[in-house]
């Protein structure tokens, strides 16, 4: 019967035990279940154990038995109604306290209805005391259900932490056809070896024109686990003859990447967060605002001006990102602010009981850039490494950020913590993609 009902409707399958129990409660309110009926059952049982039991004690035992039945039948009712959580749209599985009120309301209606039915029979006694006994049973059932739910939630969170193994990488550059198969083969091998619950790419997946092709290949190589990406600078590179059509980094994202993400089911961290167990993966491209530049930098005896930075050229050097991203110089301030505000908004959306794994395509903090022992060439390119405005978006959430991953140009192994935030770069200056595995149980990152 249960299988047939389940096949008919999941809602019916969840509710029929509770509805059947309600019918039985009302049926027990009829004349046949009077005190005289239960007395005829209890008396011979008690007399069998104690033949000389006074009749007054038998009546008292009968009364206690009947009140215990009142209590227990509504305790069972509350548990059966609790079993229906989530079967109706107006019942939220997460809103336990609201649902507890819903269970109590049904129990109250049935308790009052049961006593009202009894008022029609001379052999039954309808009174308010029984209503309170019924409701105390329902309340006990609700408390038991809540205790079970809390225990299950805590256990699930603990298991989720153990399962939260996240594979992180960056700079796959899947648009480069001559190396794509080797990159994908390595990704498949690492996924097979580490068995992660998600794969996250911190920028530079491929050129915008090949967005759909790159994401399809990435998802296939990831072996069916959830995939999330934040974009990097190279994911915005376009030929100059297309700049007028797509005149900003935002236009590139909306035209090329957003439709490809929706079609493949890959999570775009520039648009939304990825919840995973007790963790939320939050990310952003980041961009650059020249806030990390050296004000007095000179190359070949000539000071590098702001105009030179905006042009992306100085002393024969060329900064490809600002020269290849559509109108990057003209939209510099606007895009940097948009990135900061977008990340701030997505961080604020994370529920307070979840930790945060932060992923960015560029360097979020200036202190994570190595200034010691660097020459003028390194200093010039450092100006395009990240967005100085990102700190204002990130730091208010520092206590919940377990680790920050970025796919920018920095290649130091050990980065200083920024207000308790540990950082790791997935760009180590090699031609191949770097991989790291985040363990949610220990909150540690291990190079693969």
XYZ file of C-alpha atoms in Angstrom:
448
model
C 0.000 0.000 0.000
C 2.767 2.432 0.967
C 4.579 1.808 -2.328
C 1.391 2.387 -4.293
C 0.727 5.666 -2.465
C 4.320 6.782 -2.945
C 4.046 6.146 -6.666
C 0.804 8.137 -6.716
C 2.123 11.218 -4.912
C 5.097 11.980 -2.623
C 2.808 14.281 -0.604
C 0.234 11.550 -0.047
C 2.985 9.074 0.835
C 4.265 11.411 3.547
C 0.884 12.371 4.964
C -1.178 9.179 4.999
C 0.237 7.807 8.321
C -0.519 11.117 10.087
C -4.001 11.373 8.565
C -4.756 7.752 9.464
C -3.629 8.410 13.049
C -5.908 11.478 13.246
C -8.847 9.340 12.125
C -8.014 6.747 14.795
C -7.875 9.482 17.468
C -11.331 10.718 16.467
C -12.591 7.139 16.291
C -11.301 6.610 19.854
C -13.396 9.617 20.901
C -16.602 7.688 20.246
C -18.766 5.823 22.747
C -17.006 2.457 22.334
C -13.753 3.783 23.931
C -15.346 5.011 27.153
C -13.893 4.549 30.614
C -16.156 1.561 31.177
C -14.674 -0.230 28.174
C -11.069 0.235 29.298
C -12.068 -0.702 32.888
C -13.336 -4.085 31.641
C -9.916 -4.674 30.014
C -7.703 -3.422 32.842
C -9.526 -4.975 35.802
C -8.876 -8.681 34.937
C -5.244 -7.918 34.099
C -4.637 -6.197 37.436
C -6.584 -8.873 39.314
C -4.382 -11.519 37.724
C -1.299 -9.875 39.259
C -3.001 -8.889 42.514
C -6.345 -10.582 43.251
C -6.993 -8.558 46.397
C -6.474 -5.116 44.793
C -9.100 -2.689 46.121
C -11.641 -1.508 43.568
C -10.623 2.117 44.197
C -7.074 1.356 43.042
C -8.413 -0.344 39.924
C -10.412 2.784 39.081
C -7.313 4.919 39.723
C -5.166 2.701 37.486
C -7.816 2.916 34.775
C -7.760 6.718 34.998
C -3.948 6.852 34.794
C -3.987 4.490 31.816
C -6.511 6.646 29.957
C -4.588 9.868 30.591
C -1.373 8.152 29.471
C -3.167 7.182 26.263
C -4.170 10.820 25.749
C -0.533 11.886 26.187
C 1.036 9.158 24.039
C -1.400 9.319 21.130
C -0.688 13.047 20.642
C 3.054 12.487 21.072
C 2.873 9.970 18.217
C 0.700 12.381 16.219
C 3.311 15.150 16.507
C 6.059 12.794 15.310
C 3.958 11.626 12.358
C 3.151 15.201 11.310
C 6.833 16.130 11.667
C 7.586 13.362 9.192
C 5.756 15.397 6.535
C 8.240 18.302 6.629
C 8.845 19.782 3.202
C 5.904 18.079 1.479
C 3.972 21.334 1.012
C 5.252 24.603 -0.440
C 4.280 26.642 2.608
C 6.338 24.344 4.859
C 10.056 25.061 4.728
C 12.277 22.123 5.727
C 14.749 24.605 7.195
C 12.247 26.542 9.284
C 12.052 24.059 12.170
C 10.539 26.443 14.720
C 7.832 27.603 12.342
C 7.026 24.021 11.464
C 6.895 23.148 15.173
C 4.204 25.812 15.528
C 2.374 24.284 12.579
C 2.452 20.840 14.260
C 1.239 22.311 17.558
C -1.633 24.116 15.794
C -2.861 20.895 14.166
C -2.542 19.068 17.492
C -4.565 21.763 19.260
C -7.316 21.603 16.640
C -7.517 17.825 16.906
C -7.391 17.853 20.727
C -10.279 20.317 20.886
C -12.150 18.405 18.192
C -11.716 15.122 20.035
C -13.183 16.537 23.249
C -16.016 18.117 21.276
C -16.905 14.742 19.737
C -16.935 13.171 23.220
C -19.482 15.737 24.389
C -22.141 14.000 22.280
C -21.910 10.755 24.270
C -23.232 10.293 27.817
C -20.556 7.659 28.528
C -17.730 10.100 27.690
C -16.476 13.097 29.649
C -15.303 16.131 27.651
C -13.101 18.462 29.685
C -10.387 21.084 29.244
C -7.894 19.080 31.327
C -7.737 16.385 28.654
C -7.005 19.051 26.025
C -3.971 20.177 28.038
C -2.831 16.563 28.483
C -3.135 16.044 24.730
C -1.147 19.212 24.018
C 1.563 18.247 26.501
C 1.980 14.997 24.562
C 2.187 16.925 21.294
C 4.763 19.277 22.813
C 6.843 16.306 23.975
C 6.706 14.866 20.453
C 7.804 18.192 18.961
C 10.738 18.434 21.381
C 11.801 14.877 20.538
C 11.585 15.673 16.806
C 13.605 18.870 17.249
C 16.252 17.007 19.264
C 16.515 14.361 16.543
C 16.712 17.074 13.870
C 19.474 18.946 15.705
C 21.434 15.716 16.146
C 21.011 14.823 12.472
C 22.047 18.320 11.373
C 25.159 18.268 13.552
C 26.066 14.817 12.270
C 25.483 15.878 8.657
C 27.640 18.984 9.147
C 30.414 16.852 10.611
C 30.207 14.445 7.678
C 30.098 17.379 5.254
C 33.312 18.738 6.744
C 34.923 15.362 6.253
C 33.643 15.225 2.685
C 34.601 18.795 1.749
C 37.615 17.984 -0.368
C 37.905 20.695 -2.975
C 40.358 20.561 -5.856
C 41.640 24.001 -6.840
C 43.556 25.029 -9.917
C 44.095 28.008 -12.223
C 45.542 29.065 -15.566
C 44.264 26.100 -17.578
C 44.106 28.219 -20.770
C 42.018 25.629 -22.580
C 41.760 27.770 -25.704
C 45.352 26.791 -26.537
C 44.577 23.749 -28.670
C 48.165 22.487 -28.829
C 48.271 21.911 -25.066
C 44.595 21.398 -24.228
C 44.620 17.585 -24.296
C 47.653 17.431 -22.022
C 46.037 19.865 -19.565
C 42.746 17.939 -19.539
C 44.534 14.596 -19.163
C 46.381 15.920 -16.130
C 43.134 17.278 -14.664
C 41.421 13.910 -15.132
C 44.334 12.183 -13.423
C 44.329 14.559 -10.456
C 40.540 14.227 -10.045
C 40.834 10.434 -10.119
C 43.626 10.522 -7.558
C 42.102 13.000 -5.097
C 38.354 12.179 -5.447
C 37.220 15.754 -4.681
C 33.657 16.895 -4.038
C 34.144 19.930 -6.285
C 36.630 21.387 -8.758
C 37.284 25.138 -8.602
C 39.308 27.135 -11.142
C 40.744 30.475 -10.015
C 40.808 32.252 -13.350
C 42.258 32.039 -16.855
C 40.141 29.212 -18.230
C 40.273 30.293 -21.858
C 39.498 33.035 -24.344
C 35.920 34.401 -24.383
C 35.195 33.240 -27.945
C 35.826 29.637 -26.843
C 33.965 29.959 -23.512
C 31.374 27.245 -24.203
C 33.927 24.847 -25.657
C 36.328 25.373 -22.737
C 33.649 24.910 -20.077
C 32.303 21.749 -21.702
C 35.803 20.267 -21.785
C 36.437 21.329 -18.180
C 33.206 19.767 -16.935
C 33.816 16.500 -18.784
C 37.368 16.202 -17.437
C 36.119 16.852 -13.886
C 34.283 13.541 -13.869
C 30.805 14.699 -12.931
C 31.622 16.557 -9.698
C 30.390 20.167 -9.329
C 32.620 22.683 -11.111
C 32.964 26.368 -10.234
C 35.110 29.066 -11.800
C 35.974 32.666 -11.243
C 37.279 34.471 -14.272
C 40.792 35.788 -14.726
C 42.298 38.550 -16.856
C 42.855 36.340 -19.902
C 39.229 35.265 -19.833
C 38.449 38.845 -20.946
C 40.953 39.152 -23.804
C 39.371 40.020 -27.145
C 40.772 41.058 -30.545
C 40.637 44.832 -30.996
C 38.228 44.556 -33.902
C 35.574 43.350 -31.428
C 36.082 46.007 -28.781
C 33.379 48.328 -30.101
C 30.865 45.492 -29.931
C 31.909 44.488 -26.392
C 33.319 47.706 -24.892
C 34.050 46.579 -21.304
C 35.038 43.541 -19.223
C 31.443 43.377 -17.988
C 30.164 43.155 -21.559
C 32.564 40.270 -22.226
C 31.319 38.389 -19.166
C 27.653 38.875 -19.954
C 27.888 38.020 -23.650
C 30.375 35.149 -23.660
C 30.708 33.628 -20.202
C 27.279 33.928 -18.599
C 25.396 32.028 -21.350
C 28.120 29.364 -21.460
C 27.931 28.906 -17.688
C 24.155 28.524 -17.797
C 24.315 26.026 -20.656
C 26.979 23.795 -19.067
C 25.832 24.007 -15.444
C 29.227 25.262 -14.292
C 28.919 27.686 -11.364
C 30.263 31.136 -12.189
C 31.593 32.617 -8.952
C 31.468 36.054 -10.565
C 27.676 35.676 -10.510
C 26.819 33.376 -7.587
C 28.227 31.378 -4.656
C 28.653 27.613 -4.451
C 27.458 26.119 -1.121
C 29.214 22.875 -0.213
C 28.504 21.294 3.172
C 29.282 23.803 5.909
C 31.275 25.877 3.424
C 30.446 28.512 0.821
C 32.831 29.055 -2.083
C 32.787 32.756 -2.930
C 34.780 34.369 -5.684
C 35.387 37.203 -8.111
C 37.585 38.039 -11.051
C 39.019 40.997 -9.117
C 40.544 42.994 -12.001
C 43.206 45.667 -11.302
C 43.119 49.363 -10.465
C 46.841 50.274 -10.524
C 46.624 50.640 -6.745
C 49.652 48.354 -6.330
C 51.948 50.417 -8.593
C 55.209 52.003 -7.440
C 54.687 55.751 -7.613
C 58.333 56.620 -8.260
C 59.265 53.699 -10.516
C 61.844 54.421 -13.223
C 62.840 52.200 -16.129
C 66.019 53.009 -18.047
C 66.221 56.302 -16.185
C 62.739 57.404 -17.184
C 59.931 57.657 -14.624
C 56.888 55.538 -15.391
C 53.916 57.905 -15.475
C 50.265 57.094 -14.845
C 49.675 57.539 -18.565
C 52.307 54.882 -19.267
C 50.590 52.469 -16.881
C 47.239 53.118 -18.545
C 48.812 52.516 -21.946
C 50.405 49.320 -20.612
C 53.836 50.176 -22.005
C 57.060 51.441 -20.449
C 60.692 51.021 -21.437
C 59.826 48.460 -24.091
C 57.641 46.454 -21.671
C 54.035 45.628 -22.483
C 51.359 44.669 -19.946
C 49.125 42.365 -21.958
C 46.088 42.457 -19.681
C 45.415 46.173 -19.984
C 46.237 46.026 -23.694
C 44.098 42.964 -24.503
C 40.992 43.552 -22.351
C 38.474 45.792 -24.189
C 38.930 49.422 -23.144
C 40.516 48.340 -19.853
C 42.180 51.732 -19.355
C 38.994 53.684 -20.000
C 36.864 51.487 -17.719
C 39.545 50.920 -15.060
C 37.876 52.669 -12.110
C 34.385 51.479 -12.987
C 35.406 47.822 -13.326
C 37.538 47.838 -10.165
C 34.634 49.252 -8.161
C 32.174 46.815 -9.727
C 34.380 43.878 -8.741
C 34.704 45.084 -5.156
C 30.983 45.715 -4.754
C 30.015 42.404 -6.359
C 32.317 40.425 -4.083
C 31.062 42.335 -1.042
C 27.474 41.486 -1.956
C 28.175 37.769 -2.451
C 30.134 37.545 0.801
C 27.195 39.121 2.638
C 24.881 36.455 1.180
C 26.736 33.620 2.938
C 24.715 32.286 5.920
C 26.389 33.046 9.269
C 26.837 29.352 10.111
C 29.042 28.690 7.061
C 32.737 29.162 6.539
C 34.058 30.828 3.389
C 36.569 29.647 0.805
C 37.577 32.777 -1.109
C 38.681 32.454 -4.742
C 39.861 35.372 -6.896
C 41.431 35.668 -10.308
C 43.860 38.403 -9.211
C 45.773 39.269 -6.017
C 43.406 40.721 -3.368
C 45.970 42.194 -0.920
C 49.069 44.287 -1.598
C 50.936 42.586 1.264
C 50.789 39.357 -0.730
C 53.019 40.926 -3.371
C 56.733 40.424 -2.861
C 58.542 43.770 -3.053
C 61.914 42.568 -1.785
C 64.656 41.900 -4.273
C 62.462 42.707 -7.263
C 63.731 44.670 -10.233
C 62.007 47.445 -12.156
C 60.454 45.001 -14.598
C 58.737 43.079 -11.801
C 57.625 46.357 -10.208
C 55.998 47.478 -13.456
C 53.955 44.304 -13.888
C 53.008 44.285 -10.209
C 50.770 47.306 -10.901
C 48.446 44.988 -12.856
C 48.482 42.146 -10.306
C 45.317 43.023 -8.426
C 42.666 45.394 -7.173
C 43.452 47.409 -4.034
C 39.713 47.936 -3.411
C 39.089 44.242 -2.792
C 40.426 44.472 0.763
C 37.475 46.629 1.834
C 35.069 43.942 0.604
C 36.960 41.008 2.133
C 38.179 42.133 5.563
C 34.741 42.505 7.245
C 34.359 38.736 6.746
C 37.901 37.770 7.771
C 36.834 35.644 10.763
C 34.854 33.274 8.543
C 37.314 33.037 5.650
C 39.189 29.764 6.057
C 41.597 30.380 3.207
C 41.941 32.662 0.174
C 43.049 31.247 -3.176
C 44.042 33.383 -6.125
C 45.334 32.666 -9.583
C 47.293 35.890 -9.991
C 50.901 36.426 -10.941
C 52.477 36.128 -7.470
C 54.599 32.991 -6.992
C 55.732 32.992 -3.361
C 55.154 29.828 -1.338
C 54.498 31.413 2.064
C 52.290 34.493 2.223
C 51.716 36.489 5.390
C 48.252 36.334 6.930
C 46.066 39.417 6.537
C 43.865 39.766 9.645
C 43.964 35.997 10.047
C 43.316 35.241 6.362
C 45.812 32.753 4.937
C 46.496 33.108 1.228
C 47.806 30.801 -1.484
C 48.696 31.485 -5.089
C 48.028 28.880 -7.759
C 50.431 30.528 -10.187
C 53.995 29.367 -9.685
C 55.522 30.685 -12.846
C 55.357 27.369 -14.707
C 53.723 26.652 -18.037
C 51.511 23.946 -16.527
C 48.503 24.413 -14.245
C 49.052 24.103 -10.500
C 46.765 21.998 -8.299
C 45.948 22.089 -4.599
C 43.467 20.112 -2.478
C 41.523 21.811 0.305
C 40.502 19.524 3.190
C 37.357 20.831 4.899
C 37.859 18.725 8.030
C 41.278 20.193 8.836
C 40.914 23.494 6.910
C 44.285 22.860 5.278
C 45.535 23.128 1.711
C 47.907 20.586 0.223
C 49.731 20.885 -3.076
C 48.986 18.056 -5.493
